[in-house]
Amino acid sequence: MTKLHRRLRQGLALTVPALALATALSGCATAPPKSDTADYQAYQQLNDPLEPTNRVFYNVNDKLDTYFMKPVAEGYVHITTQGIRNHVGDFASNIGEPARMLNFMAEGHSKDAGTSMVRFLVNSTVGIGGIFDPASAIGYPETDTDFGLTLATWGVPAGPYLYLPLFGPSGVRDAANYPVEWFATPMEAAPASAALSDFGYSETGLHLVNTRAELIQPIDQIKATALDPYATFRSLYRQSRASQLQQIEQRDNRTWPDWYRQPAQ
């Protein structure tokens, strides 16, 4: 079994059980009777048929965040500066450029794919491994996409909302992004070694803590003011994904034929 296959299986192992468990527990999500027209239509519009199960996962994640992730993130903020955290974010973003390049190619956005390639080459060398972002300064700003958005441009529907254990807000379509991101990294092209494996895990952990640190205030504000934080996070996630997809759809830089592309619902 190749290293790529092992990584792919490991990545799938993170998401497939969660999806299977959500499907198996779907019987717990009971829709209002169709005779209750208003309630039934509202339930359908939410596209959250697994809401009872999703809320269980949300509550578990919330406890893990309250007693572990948030304290770690607060300690991290205490011992670092905003500048350091920005560089950590740039480094993590640079590691994701090859995956973005592949997704842009699959979407038919070859110019964006070229931008991602240039960004990776420039920032990995002149930017010292991506710690700095000189590519933006010379006219190659970061553009974002992922495999979930790529599937959307192919016409794959979003599917029901999911709140995945450990990962948080997602959907059936977007959950496919996790294994793709896992193995579409520069580390996969390097020879396997214990040191490289340790580096990968360390980078992932640092990225998670750094991201959580940047979200301390927004998350605290939502929890303090929202009547239903679960519903608020669900709404914000959907708005964010819809905005990202709209930006991709509106880009006027497609240079490849539209063989398969259909707007997703």
Short mmCIF file of C-alpha atoms in Angstrom, two decimals:
data_model
loop_
_atom_site.label_atom_id
_atom_site.label_comp_id
_atom_site.label_asym_id
_atom_site.label_seq_id
_atom_site.Cartn_x
_atom_site.Cartn_y
_atom_site.Cartn_z
CA MET A 1 0.00 0.00 0.00
CA THR A 2 1.48 3.35 -1.02
CA LYS A 3 1.87 6.28 1.34
CA LEU A 4 -0.80 8.16 -0.62
CA HIS A 5 -3.25 5.31 -0.15
CA ARG A 6 -2.50 5.17 3.56
CA ARG A 7 -3.08 8.92 3.89
CA LEU A 8 -6.29 8.70 1.90
CA ARG A 9 -7.57 5.91 4.09
CA GLN A 10 -6.64 7.88 7.20
CA GLY A 11 -8.43 10.95 5.87
CA LEU A 12 -11.52 8.96 4.97
CA ALA A 13 -11.42 7.37 8.39
CA LEU A 14 -11.99 10.81 9.88
CA THR A 15 -15.12 11.59 7.89
CA VAL A 16 -16.81 8.39 6.75
CA PRO A 17 -17.67 7.14 10.27
CA ALA A 18 -19.18 10.51 11.12
CA LEU A 19 -21.30 10.50 7.95
CA ALA A 20 -22.33 6.89 8.49
CA LEU A 21 -23.27 7.58 12.09
CA ALA A 22 -25.30 10.61 11.08
CA THR A 23 -27.14 8.54 8.49
CA ALA A 24 -27.75 5.69 10.92
CA LEU A 25 -29.18 8.08 13.46
CA SER A 26 -31.38 9.88 10.96
CA GLY A 27 -34.39 8.15 12.41
CA CYS A 28 -33.95 10.34 15.47
CA ALA A 29 -34.76 13.40 13.36
CA THR A 30 -38.54 13.43 13.19
CA ALA A 31 -40.13 15.97 10.86
CA PRO A 32 -43.41 17.66 11.79
CA PRO A 33 -46.50 16.03 10.22
CA LYS A 34 -47.30 17.27 6.70
CA SER A 35 -50.71 18.34 7.98
CA ASP A 36 -48.82 21.00 9.95
CA THR A 37 -48.12 22.88 6.72
CA ALA A 38 -46.23 25.90 8.09
CA ASP A 39 -44.04 23.88 10.45
CA TYR A 40 -43.34 21.24 7.81
CA GLN A 41 -42.31 23.82 5.18
CA ALA A 42 -40.07 25.62 7.67
CA TYR A 43 -38.45 22.30 8.58
CA GLN A 44 -37.79 21.50 4.93
CA GLN A 45 -36.32 24.95 4.23
CA LEU A 46 -33.78 24.47 6.99
CA ASN A 47 -32.52 21.36 5.18
CA ASP A 48 -31.45 19.99 8.55
CA PRO A 49 -33.28 16.65 8.82
CA LEU A 50 -30.65 15.40 11.28
CA GLU A 51 -31.05 18.38 13.60
CA PRO A 52 -31.56 16.37 16.82
CA THR A 53 -28.41 14.36 16.11
CA ASN A 54 -26.52 17.43 14.92
CA ARG A 55 -27.39 19.20 18.15
CA VAL A 56 -25.95 16.31 20.15
CA PHE A 57 -22.68 16.62 18.23
CA TYR A 58 -22.78 20.41 18.64
CA ASN A 59 -23.15 20.07 22.41
CA VAL A 60 -20.26 17.58 22.57
CA ASN A 61 -18.05 19.89 20.48
CA ASP A 62 -19.08 22.86 22.60
CA LYS A 63 -17.97 21.09 25.77
CA LEU A 64 -14.64 20.11 24.17
CA ASP A 65 -14.18 23.70 23.05
CA THR A 66 -15.10 25.21 26.40
CA TYR A 67 -12.84 23.00 28.49
CA PHE A 68 -9.97 22.36 26.07
CA MET A 69 -9.68 24.26 22.78
CA LYS A 70 -10.63 27.71 24.05
CA PRO A 71 -8.27 27.63 27.08
CA VAL A 72 -5.44 26.42 24.84
CA ALA A 73 -6.20 29.18 22.32
CA GLU A 74 -6.31 31.82 25.06
CA GLY A 75 -2.93 30.65 26.36
CA TYR A 76 -1.59 30.76 22.81
CA VAL A 77 -2.80 34.35 22.39
CA HIS A 78 -1.15 35.27 25.69
CA ILE A 79 2.30 34.09 24.56
CA THR A 80 2.16 35.25 20.92
CA THR A 81 1.67 38.52 19.07
CA GLN A 82 -0.83 39.20 16.29
CA GLY A 83 2.09 39.35 13.87
CA ILE A 84 3.21 35.84 14.80
CA ARG A 85 -0.33 34.53 14.44
CA ASN A 86 -0.58 36.16 11.01
CA HIS A 87 2.62 34.39 9.92
CA VAL A 88 1.29 31.06 11.21
CA GLY A 89 -1.87 31.64 9.19
CA ASP A 90 0.18 32.49 6.09
CA PHE A 91 2.22 29.31 6.54
CA ALA A 92 -0.89 27.13 6.81
CA SER A 93 -2.46 28.89 3.82
CA ASN A 94 0.65 28.25 1.73
CA ILE A 95 0.48 24.52 2.46
CA GLY A 96 -3.06 24.56 1.07
CA GLU A 97 -2.12 26.22 -2.23
CA PRO A 98 -1.52 22.95 -4.17
CA ALA A 99 -4.99 21.71 -3.21
CA ARG A 100 -6.51 25.02 -4.29
CA MET A 101 -4.62 24.83 -7.58
CA LEU A 102 -6.05 21.37 -8.30
CA ASN A 103 -9.56 22.48 -7.41
CA PHE A 104 -9.34 25.57 -9.61
CA MET A 105 -8.20 23.35 -12.48
CA ALA A 106 -11.16 21.02 -11.89
CA GLU A 107 -13.49 24.05 -11.92
CA GLY A 108 -12.03 25.27 -15.21
CA HIS A 109 -10.46 28.36 -13.63
CA SER A 110 -6.99 27.92 -15.09
CA LYS A 111 -5.93 31.51 -14.34
CA ASP A 112 -6.74 31.06 -10.66
CA ALA A 113 -4.91 27.72 -10.76
CA GLY A 114 -1.89 29.55 -12.17
CA THR A 115 -2.13 32.17 -9.43
CA SER A 116 -2.13 29.45 -6.77
CA MET A 117 0.89 27.80 -8.38
CA VAL A 118 2.83 31.09 -8.51
CA ARG A 119 1.86 31.89 -4.92
CA PHE A 120 3.11 28.52 -3.73
CA LEU A 121 6.42 28.81 -5.58
CA VAL A 122 7.09 32.41 -4.54
CA ASN A 123 5.96 32.12 -0.93
CA SER A 124 7.72 28.77 -0.41
CA THR A 125 11.03 30.27 -1.53
CA VAL A 126 11.16 34.05 -1.11
CA GLY A 127 8.55 33.85 1.64
CA ILE A 128 10.61 31.30 3.61
CA GLY A 129 8.24 28.36 3.48
CA GLY A 130 5.14 30.54 3.41
CA ILE A 131 5.79 32.39 6.66
CA PHE A 132 5.67 35.58 4.60
CA ASP A 133 3.41 36.44 1.65
CA PRO A 134 5.48 38.32 -0.95
CA ALA A 135 3.26 36.90 -3.73
CA SER A 136 0.43 39.25 -2.74
CA ALA A 137 2.81 42.20 -2.91
CA ILE A 138 3.74 41.42 -6.53
CA GLY A 139 0.16 41.05 -7.73
CA TYR A 140 -0.84 37.49 -6.89
CA PRO A 141 -3.43 37.80 -4.10
CA GLU A 142 -4.84 34.74 -2.39
CA THR A 143 -8.01 33.29 -3.89
CA ASP A 144 -9.92 30.57 -2.12
CA THR A 145 -11.72 27.41 -3.11
CA ASP A 146 -11.99 23.81 -1.94
CA PHE A 147 -13.33 20.47 -3.12
CA GLY A 148 -16.80 21.14 -1.71
CA LEU A 149 -17.04 24.27 -3.85
CA THR A 150 -15.64 22.39 -6.83
CA LEU A 151 -18.40 19.80 -6.49
CA ALA A 152 -20.90 22.67 -6.30
CA THR A 153 -19.69 24.05 -9.64
CA TRP A 154 -20.27 20.58 -11.09
CA GLY A 155 -23.88 20.75 -10.00
CA VAL A 156 -23.64 18.49 -6.95
CA PRO A 157 -26.31 19.62 -4.46
CA ALA A 158 -25.28 20.66 -0.97
CA GLY A 159 -27.28 17.93 0.73
CA PRO A 160 -28.46 18.05 4.34
CA TYR A 161 -26.66 20.12 6.92
CA LEU A 162 -24.26 18.16 9.12
CA TYR A 163 -22.52 19.05 12.35
CA LEU A 164 -19.53 16.71 12.35
CA PRO A 165 -17.84 15.61 15.58
CA LEU A 166 -14.60 17.60 16.02
CA PHE A 167 -14.94 19.29 12.60
CA GLY A 168 -18.07 21.35 13.21
CA PRO A 169 -20.52 22.79 10.61
CA SER A 170 -20.56 21.05 7.25
CA GLY A 171 -22.84 19.35 4.74
CA VAL A 172 -22.85 16.11 2.80
CA ARG A 173 -21.12 17.77 -0.17
CA ASP A 174 -18.67 19.83 1.86
CA ALA A 175 -17.63 16.89 4.03
CA ALA A 176 -15.93 15.39 0.97
CA ASN A 177 -13.38 18.20 1.25
CA TYR A 178 -11.71 16.81 4.38
CA PRO A 179 -10.03 13.71 2.89
CA VAL A 180 -9.05 15.68 -0.22
CA GLU A 181 -7.35 18.37 1.87
CA TRP A 182 -5.69 15.68 3.95
CA PHE A 183 -3.70 14.10 1.14
CA ALA A 184 -3.41 16.99 -1.37
CA THR A 185 -0.54 18.62 0.53
CA PRO A 186 3.14 19.12 -0.31
CA MET A 187 4.09 16.56 2.35
CA GLU A 188 2.51 13.82 0.24
CA ALA A 189 5.08 14.40 -2.50
CA ALA A 190 7.97 13.95 -0.07
CA PRO A 191 9.43 10.59 0.95
CA ALA A 192 7.76 9.09 4.00
CA SER A 193 9.58 9.59 7.29
CA ALA A 194 8.78 9.77 10.98
CA ALA A 195 10.03 13.37 11.09
CA LEU A 196 7.74 14.40 8.24
CA SER A 197 4.80 12.66 9.86
CA ASP A 198 5.47 14.45 13.16
CA PHE A 199 5.76 17.75 11.31
CA GLY A 200 2.40 17.16 9.62
CA TYR A 201 0.63 16.49 12.90
CA SER A 202 2.32 19.47 14.56
CA GLU A 203 1.37 21.78 11.69
CA THR A 204 -2.24 20.62 11.84
CA GLY A 205 -2.42 21.15 15.59
CA LEU A 206 -0.84 24.60 15.38
CA HIS A 207 -3.19 25.58 12.56
CA LEU A 208 -6.24 24.51 14.61
CA VAL A 209 -5.09 26.45 17.67
CA ASN A 210 -4.19 29.51 15.58
CA THR A 211 -7.58 29.47 13.86
CA ARG A 212 -9.43 29.07 17.17
CA ALA A 213 -7.42 31.96 18.62
CA GLU A 214 -8.60 34.27 15.83
CA LEU A 215 -12.22 33.31 16.55
CA ILE A 216 -12.29 33.81 20.32
CA GLN A 217 -14.18 37.11 20.23
CA PRO A 218 -16.72 36.26 17.48
CA ILE A 219 -17.63 32.91 19.04
CA ASP A 220 -17.91 34.40 22.52
CA GLN A 221 -20.20 37.13 21.16
CA ILE A 222 -22.48 34.63 19.42
CA LYS A 223 -22.76 32.46 22.52
CA ALA A 224 -23.49 35.49 24.68
CA THR A 225 -26.12 37.11 22.44
CA ALA A 226 -27.76 34.42 20.28
CA LEU A 227 -30.98 32.87 21.52
CA ASP A 228 -29.99 29.64 19.74
CA PRO A 229 -26.23 29.47 19.04
CA TYR A 230 -26.61 26.22 17.09
CA ALA A 231 -29.04 27.85 14.65
CA THR A 232 -26.83 30.94 14.41
CA PHE A 233 -23.72 28.93 13.56
CA ARG A 234 -25.73 26.96 11.00
CA SER A 235 -26.98 30.16 9.36
CA LEU A 236 -23.53 31.78 9.31
CA TYR A 237 -21.97 28.66 7.81
CA ARG A 238 -24.53 28.52 5.02
CA GLN A 239 -24.21 32.24 4.29
CA SER A 240 -20.44 31.91 4.12
CA ARG A 241 -20.56 28.94 1.73
CA ALA A 242 -23.18 30.63 -0.45
CA SER A 243 -21.01 33.75 -0.65
CA GLN A 244 -17.91 31.72 -1.56
CA LEU A 245 -19.79 29.86 -4.28
CA GLN A 246 -21.22 33.10 -5.66
CA GLN A 247 -17.73 34.60 -5.90
CA ILE A 248 -16.52 31.56 -7.83
CA GLU A 249 -19.53 31.62 -10.17
CA GLN A 250 -19.00 35.32 -10.90
CA ARG A 251 -15.33 35.02 -11.82
CA ASP A 252 -14.92 35.92 -15.45
CA ASN A 253 -11.68 34.06 -16.00
CA ARG A 254 -12.70 30.62 -17.16
CA THR A 255 -10.51 29.48 -20.02
CA TRP A 256 -11.60 25.86 -20.32
CA PRO A 257 -14.79 24.51 -21.94
CA ASP A 258 -17.90 24.08 -19.82
CA TRP A 259 -18.17 20.32 -20.25
CA TYR A 260 -19.80 19.51 -16.93
CA ARG A 261 -20.45 22.71 -15.04
CA GLN A 262 -23.98 23.34 -13.77
CA PRO A 263 -24.96 25.73 -10.98
CA ALA A 264 -25.69 23.88 -7.75
CA GLN A 265 -28.82 24.56 -5.78
#
